[in-house]
Amino acid sequence: DGGITQSPKYLFRKEGQNVTLSCEQNLNHDAMYWYRQDPGQGLRLIYYSQIVNDFQKGDIAEGYSVSREKKESFPLTVTSAQKNPTAFYLCASSRQGNGYTFGSGTRLTVV
Amino acid sequence: QKEVEQNSGPLSVPEGAIASLNCTYSDRGSQSFFWYRQYSGKSPELIMFIYSNGDKEDGRFTAQLNKASQYVSLLIRDSQPSDSATYLCAVSGSNAGNNRKLIWGLGTSLAVNP
């Protein structure tokens, strides 16, 4: 079955550490997105990519980085510059004009 | 700044009643409209989409779109406790090169009481 897979489900980061969240899709979707969701809050766009080897900053890109070397993969790195990284991270993909399909999310906690 | 607005709720309805969720948007050029359901601690899942003015029905769910008034609504008939969740409204942007990017409301929390 086609879908979008995020890993790990839970991730713990120490102060000053970079961590990478994985997102893989086999839906043949061109566009992929990373969102952050804080408790009781809406979705905030971090980065998005509409084609391979191209991506754009969203509303809260500071302290994050991405790459899009393959159509199927869009990993997100949370760098040490991100001062408040504890949140629920959601990856999504879409085809032109259609809604998004979301992964199951990664819950990141700073320890 | 393009916006999508929803009442945060909580909206509380008795089991078996009709739940009505509303959403307004600011971009007159928006073409696609989506409703997502998000259970606590889970990711959003698409439950309805609508592109044309009028109503679209799927089982107990009906999406209604009025482009002239710039609102979209979701009706849930025969509400069940399992419908208790946050409902997110999402609207496509109208810019030609950017119309894949959705603009999200903050969501309405629905509680269906047994």
Short mmCIF file of C-alpha atoms in Angstrom, two decimals:
data_model
loop_
_atom_site.label_atom_id
_atom_site.label_comp_id
_atom_site.label_asym_id
_atom_site.label_seq_id
_atom_site.Cartn_x
_atom_site.Cartn_y
_atom_site.Cartn_z
CA ASP A 1 0.00 0.00 0.00
CA GLY A 2 1.16 3.52 -0.78
CA GLY A 3 1.80 5.86 2.05
CA ILE A 4 4.12 8.23 3.84
CA THR A 5 6.43 7.01 6.59
CA GLN A 6 8.02 9.10 9.29
CA SER A 7 10.68 7.86 11.65
CA PRO A 8 11.40 7.70 14.43
CA LYS A 9 8.07 8.00 16.22
CA TYR A 10 9.76 9.47 19.30
CA LEU A 11 13.09 11.30 19.41
CA PHE A 12 15.04 12.81 22.27
CA ARG A 13 17.60 15.52 21.68
CA LYS A 14 20.26 16.81 23.99
CA GLU A 15 21.08 20.49 24.16
CA GLY A 16 23.37 21.55 21.30
CA GLN A 17 22.74 18.42 19.25
CA ASN A 18 21.53 18.20 15.67
CA VAL A 19 18.93 15.55 14.89
CA THR A 20 17.42 14.39 11.62
CA LEU A 21 13.83 13.31 11.11
CA SER A 22 13.10 10.96 8.25
CA CYS A 23 10.18 11.22 5.81
CA GLU A 24 9.69 8.77 2.92
CA GLN A 25 6.71 8.46 0.56
CA ASN A 26 5.85 5.94 -2.15
CA LEU A 27 2.82 7.81 -3.48
CA ASN A 28 4.73 9.33 -6.40
CA HIS A 29 3.81 12.80 -5.11
CA ASP A 30 5.86 15.73 -6.35
CA ALA A 31 5.38 18.03 -3.37
CA MET A 32 6.44 17.41 0.20
CA TYR A 33 6.08 19.51 3.35
CA TRP A 34 7.27 19.73 6.94
CA TYR A 35 5.03 21.16 9.66
CA ARG A 36 5.48 21.74 13.33
CA GLN A 37 2.57 21.49 15.77
CA ASP A 38 2.78 22.62 19.39
CA PRO A 39 0.21 21.53 22.00
CA GLY A 40 -3.15 23.12 21.32
CA GLN A 41 -1.74 24.99 18.32
CA GLY A 42 -2.24 24.88 14.59
CA LEU A 43 0.10 23.64 11.90
CA ARG A 44 3.09 25.86 11.12
CA LEU A 45 4.98 25.32 7.88
CA ILE A 46 8.74 24.84 8.22
CA TYR A 47 9.88 23.95 4.68
CA TYR A 48 8.31 22.65 1.50
CA SER A 49 9.52 21.22 -1.78
CA GLN A 50 7.62 21.03 -5.04
CA ILE A 51 10.27 19.24 -7.09
CA VAL A 52 13.48 17.33 -6.53
CA ASN A 53 16.55 19.44 -5.71
CA ASP A 54 14.42 22.48 -4.88
CA PHE A 55 12.81 23.62 -1.64
CA GLN A 56 11.50 26.82 -0.07
CA LYS A 57 11.35 28.19 3.44
CA GLY A 58 8.04 28.23 5.19
CA ASP A 59 6.94 30.49 8.02
CA ILE A 60 9.31 29.17 10.71
CA ALA A 61 12.42 27.88 8.88
CA GLU A 62 15.02 29.30 11.29
CA GLY A 63 16.97 26.54 13.02
CA TYR A 64 15.90 23.88 10.52
CA SER A 65 17.36 22.51 7.29
CA VAL A 66 16.11 20.11 4.61
CA SER A 67 17.24 18.34 1.47
CA ARG A 68 15.34 16.84 -1.47
CA GLU A 69 17.76 14.64 -3.37
CA LYS A 70 15.15 12.03 -4.25
CA LYS A 71 11.45 12.38 -5.03
CA GLU A 72 10.60 9.90 -2.30
CA SER A 73 12.58 11.46 0.53
CA PHE A 74 12.47 14.79 2.37
CA PRO A 75 14.50 14.64 5.63
CA LEU A 76 14.37 17.47 8.16
CA THR A 77 17.34 18.38 10.36
CA VAL A 78 16.65 20.22 13.59
CA THR A 79 19.85 22.10 14.34
CA SER A 80 21.22 23.40 17.62
CA ALA A 81 20.17 26.87 16.45
CA GLN A 82 16.53 25.92 17.02
CA LYS A 83 16.06 27.06 20.61
CA ASN A 84 12.70 25.50 21.33
CA PRO A 85 12.50 22.30 19.27
CA THR A 86 10.16 20.29 21.48
CA ALA A 87 7.07 19.70 19.31
CA PHE A 88 5.16 17.25 17.13
CA TYR A 89 6.63 17.22 13.60
CA LEU A 90 4.47 16.24 10.67
CA CYS A 91 5.56 15.44 7.13
CA ALA A 92 3.07 15.53 4.27
CA SER A 93 3.02 15.02 0.53
CA SER A 94 0.63 16.00 -2.23
CA ARG A 95 -0.12 15.89 -5.92
CA GLN A 96 -1.11 19.06 -7.79
CA GLY A 97 -4.52 20.30 -6.70
CA ASN A 98 -5.11 17.51 -4.20
CA GLY A 99 -5.09 17.43 -0.44
CA TYR A 100 -2.14 16.40 1.63
CA THR A 101 -1.37 12.94 2.92
CA PHE A 102 0.31 13.05 6.31
CA GLY A 103 2.75 10.72 7.97
CA SER A 104 2.15 9.57 11.52
CA GLY A 105 4.47 12.20 12.96
CA THR A 106 7.62 12.40 15.08
CA ARG A 107 7.44 13.67 18.63
CA LEU A 108 10.70 15.45 19.49
CA THR A 109 11.66 16.22 23.07
CA VAL A 110 14.69 18.09 24.36
CA VAL A 111 16.28 16.43 27.39
CA GLN B 1 -1.53 37.53 4.54
CA LYS B 2 -4.01 34.93 3.40
CA GLU B 3 -6.07 33.59 6.29
CA VAL B 4 -8.40 30.77 7.20
CA GLU B 5 -10.51 31.22 10.31
CA GLN B 6 -12.37 28.71 12.42
CA ASN B 7 -14.02 28.90 15.82
CA SER B 8 -11.74 27.10 18.23
CA GLY B 9 -14.62 25.61 20.20
CA PRO B 10 -15.05 23.36 21.94
CA LEU B 11 -18.25 22.56 20.11
CA SER B 12 -20.27 20.15 22.19
CA VAL B 13 -23.16 18.15 20.73
CA PRO B 14 -25.16 15.17 22.02
CA GLU B 15 -24.79 11.80 20.38
CA GLY B 16 -27.04 11.50 17.33
CA ALA B 17 -27.23 15.26 16.70
CA ILE B 18 -25.87 17.20 13.71
CA ALA B 19 -22.53 18.91 14.27
CA SER B 20 -21.93 22.01 12.15
CA LEU B 21 -18.38 23.28 11.68
CA ASN B 22 -17.63 26.50 9.85
CA CYS B 23 -14.62 28.03 8.16
CA THR B 24 -14.08 31.37 6.40
CA TYR B 25 -11.20 32.26 4.11
CA SER B 26 -9.78 35.52 2.82
CA ASP B 27 -8.35 34.60 -0.62
CA ARG B 28 -11.09 34.95 -3.26
CA GLY B 29 -8.96 33.02 -5.74
CA SER B 30 -8.83 29.82 -3.69
CA GLN B 31 -10.00 26.79 -5.69
CA SER B 32 -9.75 23.77 -3.41
CA PHE B 33 -11.12 23.22 0.08
CA PHE B 34 -10.39 20.41 2.50
CA TRP B 35 -11.56 19.15 5.87
CA TYR B 36 -9.21 17.11 8.03
CA ARG B 37 -9.89 15.30 11.28
CA GLN B 38 -7.16 15.09 13.90
CA TYR B 39 -7.47 12.91 16.96
CA SER B 40 -5.42 13.90 19.99
CA GLY B 41 -1.79 12.88 19.54
CA LYS B 42 -2.33 11.71 15.96
CA SER B 43 -1.73 13.17 12.53
CA PRO B 44 -4.49 14.83 10.45
CA GLU B 45 -6.48 12.66 8.06
CA LEU B 46 -8.44 13.92 5.07
CA ILE B 47 -12.18 13.36 5.38
CA MET B 48 -13.73 15.64 2.74
CA PHE B 49 -12.71 17.87 -0.14
CA ILE B 50 -14.82 20.19 -2.30
CA TYR B 51 -13.99 22.26 -5.36
CA SER B 52 -17.36 23.59 -6.59
CA ASN B 53 -20.10 25.69 -5.02
CA GLY B 54 -22.83 23.67 -3.37
CA ASP B 55 -22.92 20.53 -1.29
CA LYS B 56 -20.92 17.34 -1.41
CA GLU B 57 -22.03 14.34 0.60
CA ASP B 58 -20.05 11.31 1.72
CA GLY B 59 -21.79 9.06 4.21
CA ARG B 60 -22.55 11.06 7.36
CA PHE B 61 -20.42 13.98 6.20
CA THR B 62 -21.52 16.91 4.01
CA ALA B 63 -19.22 19.68 2.89
CA GLN B 64 -20.80 22.95 1.78
CA LEU B 65 -19.01 25.65 -0.20
CA ASN B 66 -20.11 29.22 -0.88
CA LYS B 67 -17.41 31.04 -2.81
CA ALA B 68 -19.32 34.32 -2.98
CA SER B 69 -19.44 34.48 0.82
CA GLN B 70 -16.04 32.81 1.18
CA TYR B 71 -17.06 30.13 3.60
CA VAL B 72 -16.95 26.39 3.71
CA SER B 73 -18.71 24.22 6.27
CA LEU B 74 -18.77 20.60 7.37
CA LEU B 75 -21.90 18.91 8.66
CA ILE B 76 -21.66 15.64 10.55
CA ARG B 77 -25.01 13.85 10.82
CA ASP B 78 -25.81 11.30 13.53
CA SER B 79 -22.72 12.38 15.49
CA GLN B 80 -20.92 9.60 17.36
CA PRO B 81 -18.51 9.80 20.31
CA SER B 82 -15.82 8.57 17.88
CA ASP B 83 -16.26 11.84 15.96
CA SER B 84 -14.79 13.72 18.93
CA ALA B 85 -11.64 15.29 17.50
CA THR B 86 -10.24 18.55 16.17
CA TYR B 87 -11.40 19.42 12.66
CA LEU B 88 -9.02 21.41 10.49
CA CYS B 89 -10.11 23.47 7.50
CA ALA B 90 -7.52 23.92 4.73
CA VAL B 91 -7.75 26.10 1.63
CA SER B 92 -5.51 26.18 -1.42
CA GLY B 93 -3.58 29.31 -2.29
CA SER B 94 -4.53 31.10 -5.48
CA ASN B 95 -1.06 31.96 -6.78
CA ALA B 96 -0.41 29.95 -9.94
CA GLY B 97 2.99 28.74 -8.86
CA ASN B 98 1.98 28.15 -5.30
CA ASN B 99 -1.49 26.68 -5.43
CA ARG B 100 -0.37 23.40 -3.94
CA LYS B 101 0.42 25.03 -0.64
CA LEU B 102 -2.54 24.87 1.70
CA ILE B 103 -3.46 27.54 4.20
CA TRP B 104 -4.66 26.03 7.45
CA GLY B 105 -7.15 27.11 10.05
CA LEU B 106 -6.35 26.49 13.72
CA GLY B 107 -9.10 23.89 14.01
CA THR B 108 -12.37 23.43 15.86
CA SER B 109 -12.52 20.99 18.74
CA LEU B 110 -15.65 18.82 18.64
CA ALA B 111 -16.93 16.83 21.61
CA VAL B 112 -19.79 14.39 21.08
CA ASN B 113 -21.39 13.46 24.37
CA PRO B 114 -22.95 9.99 24.84
#
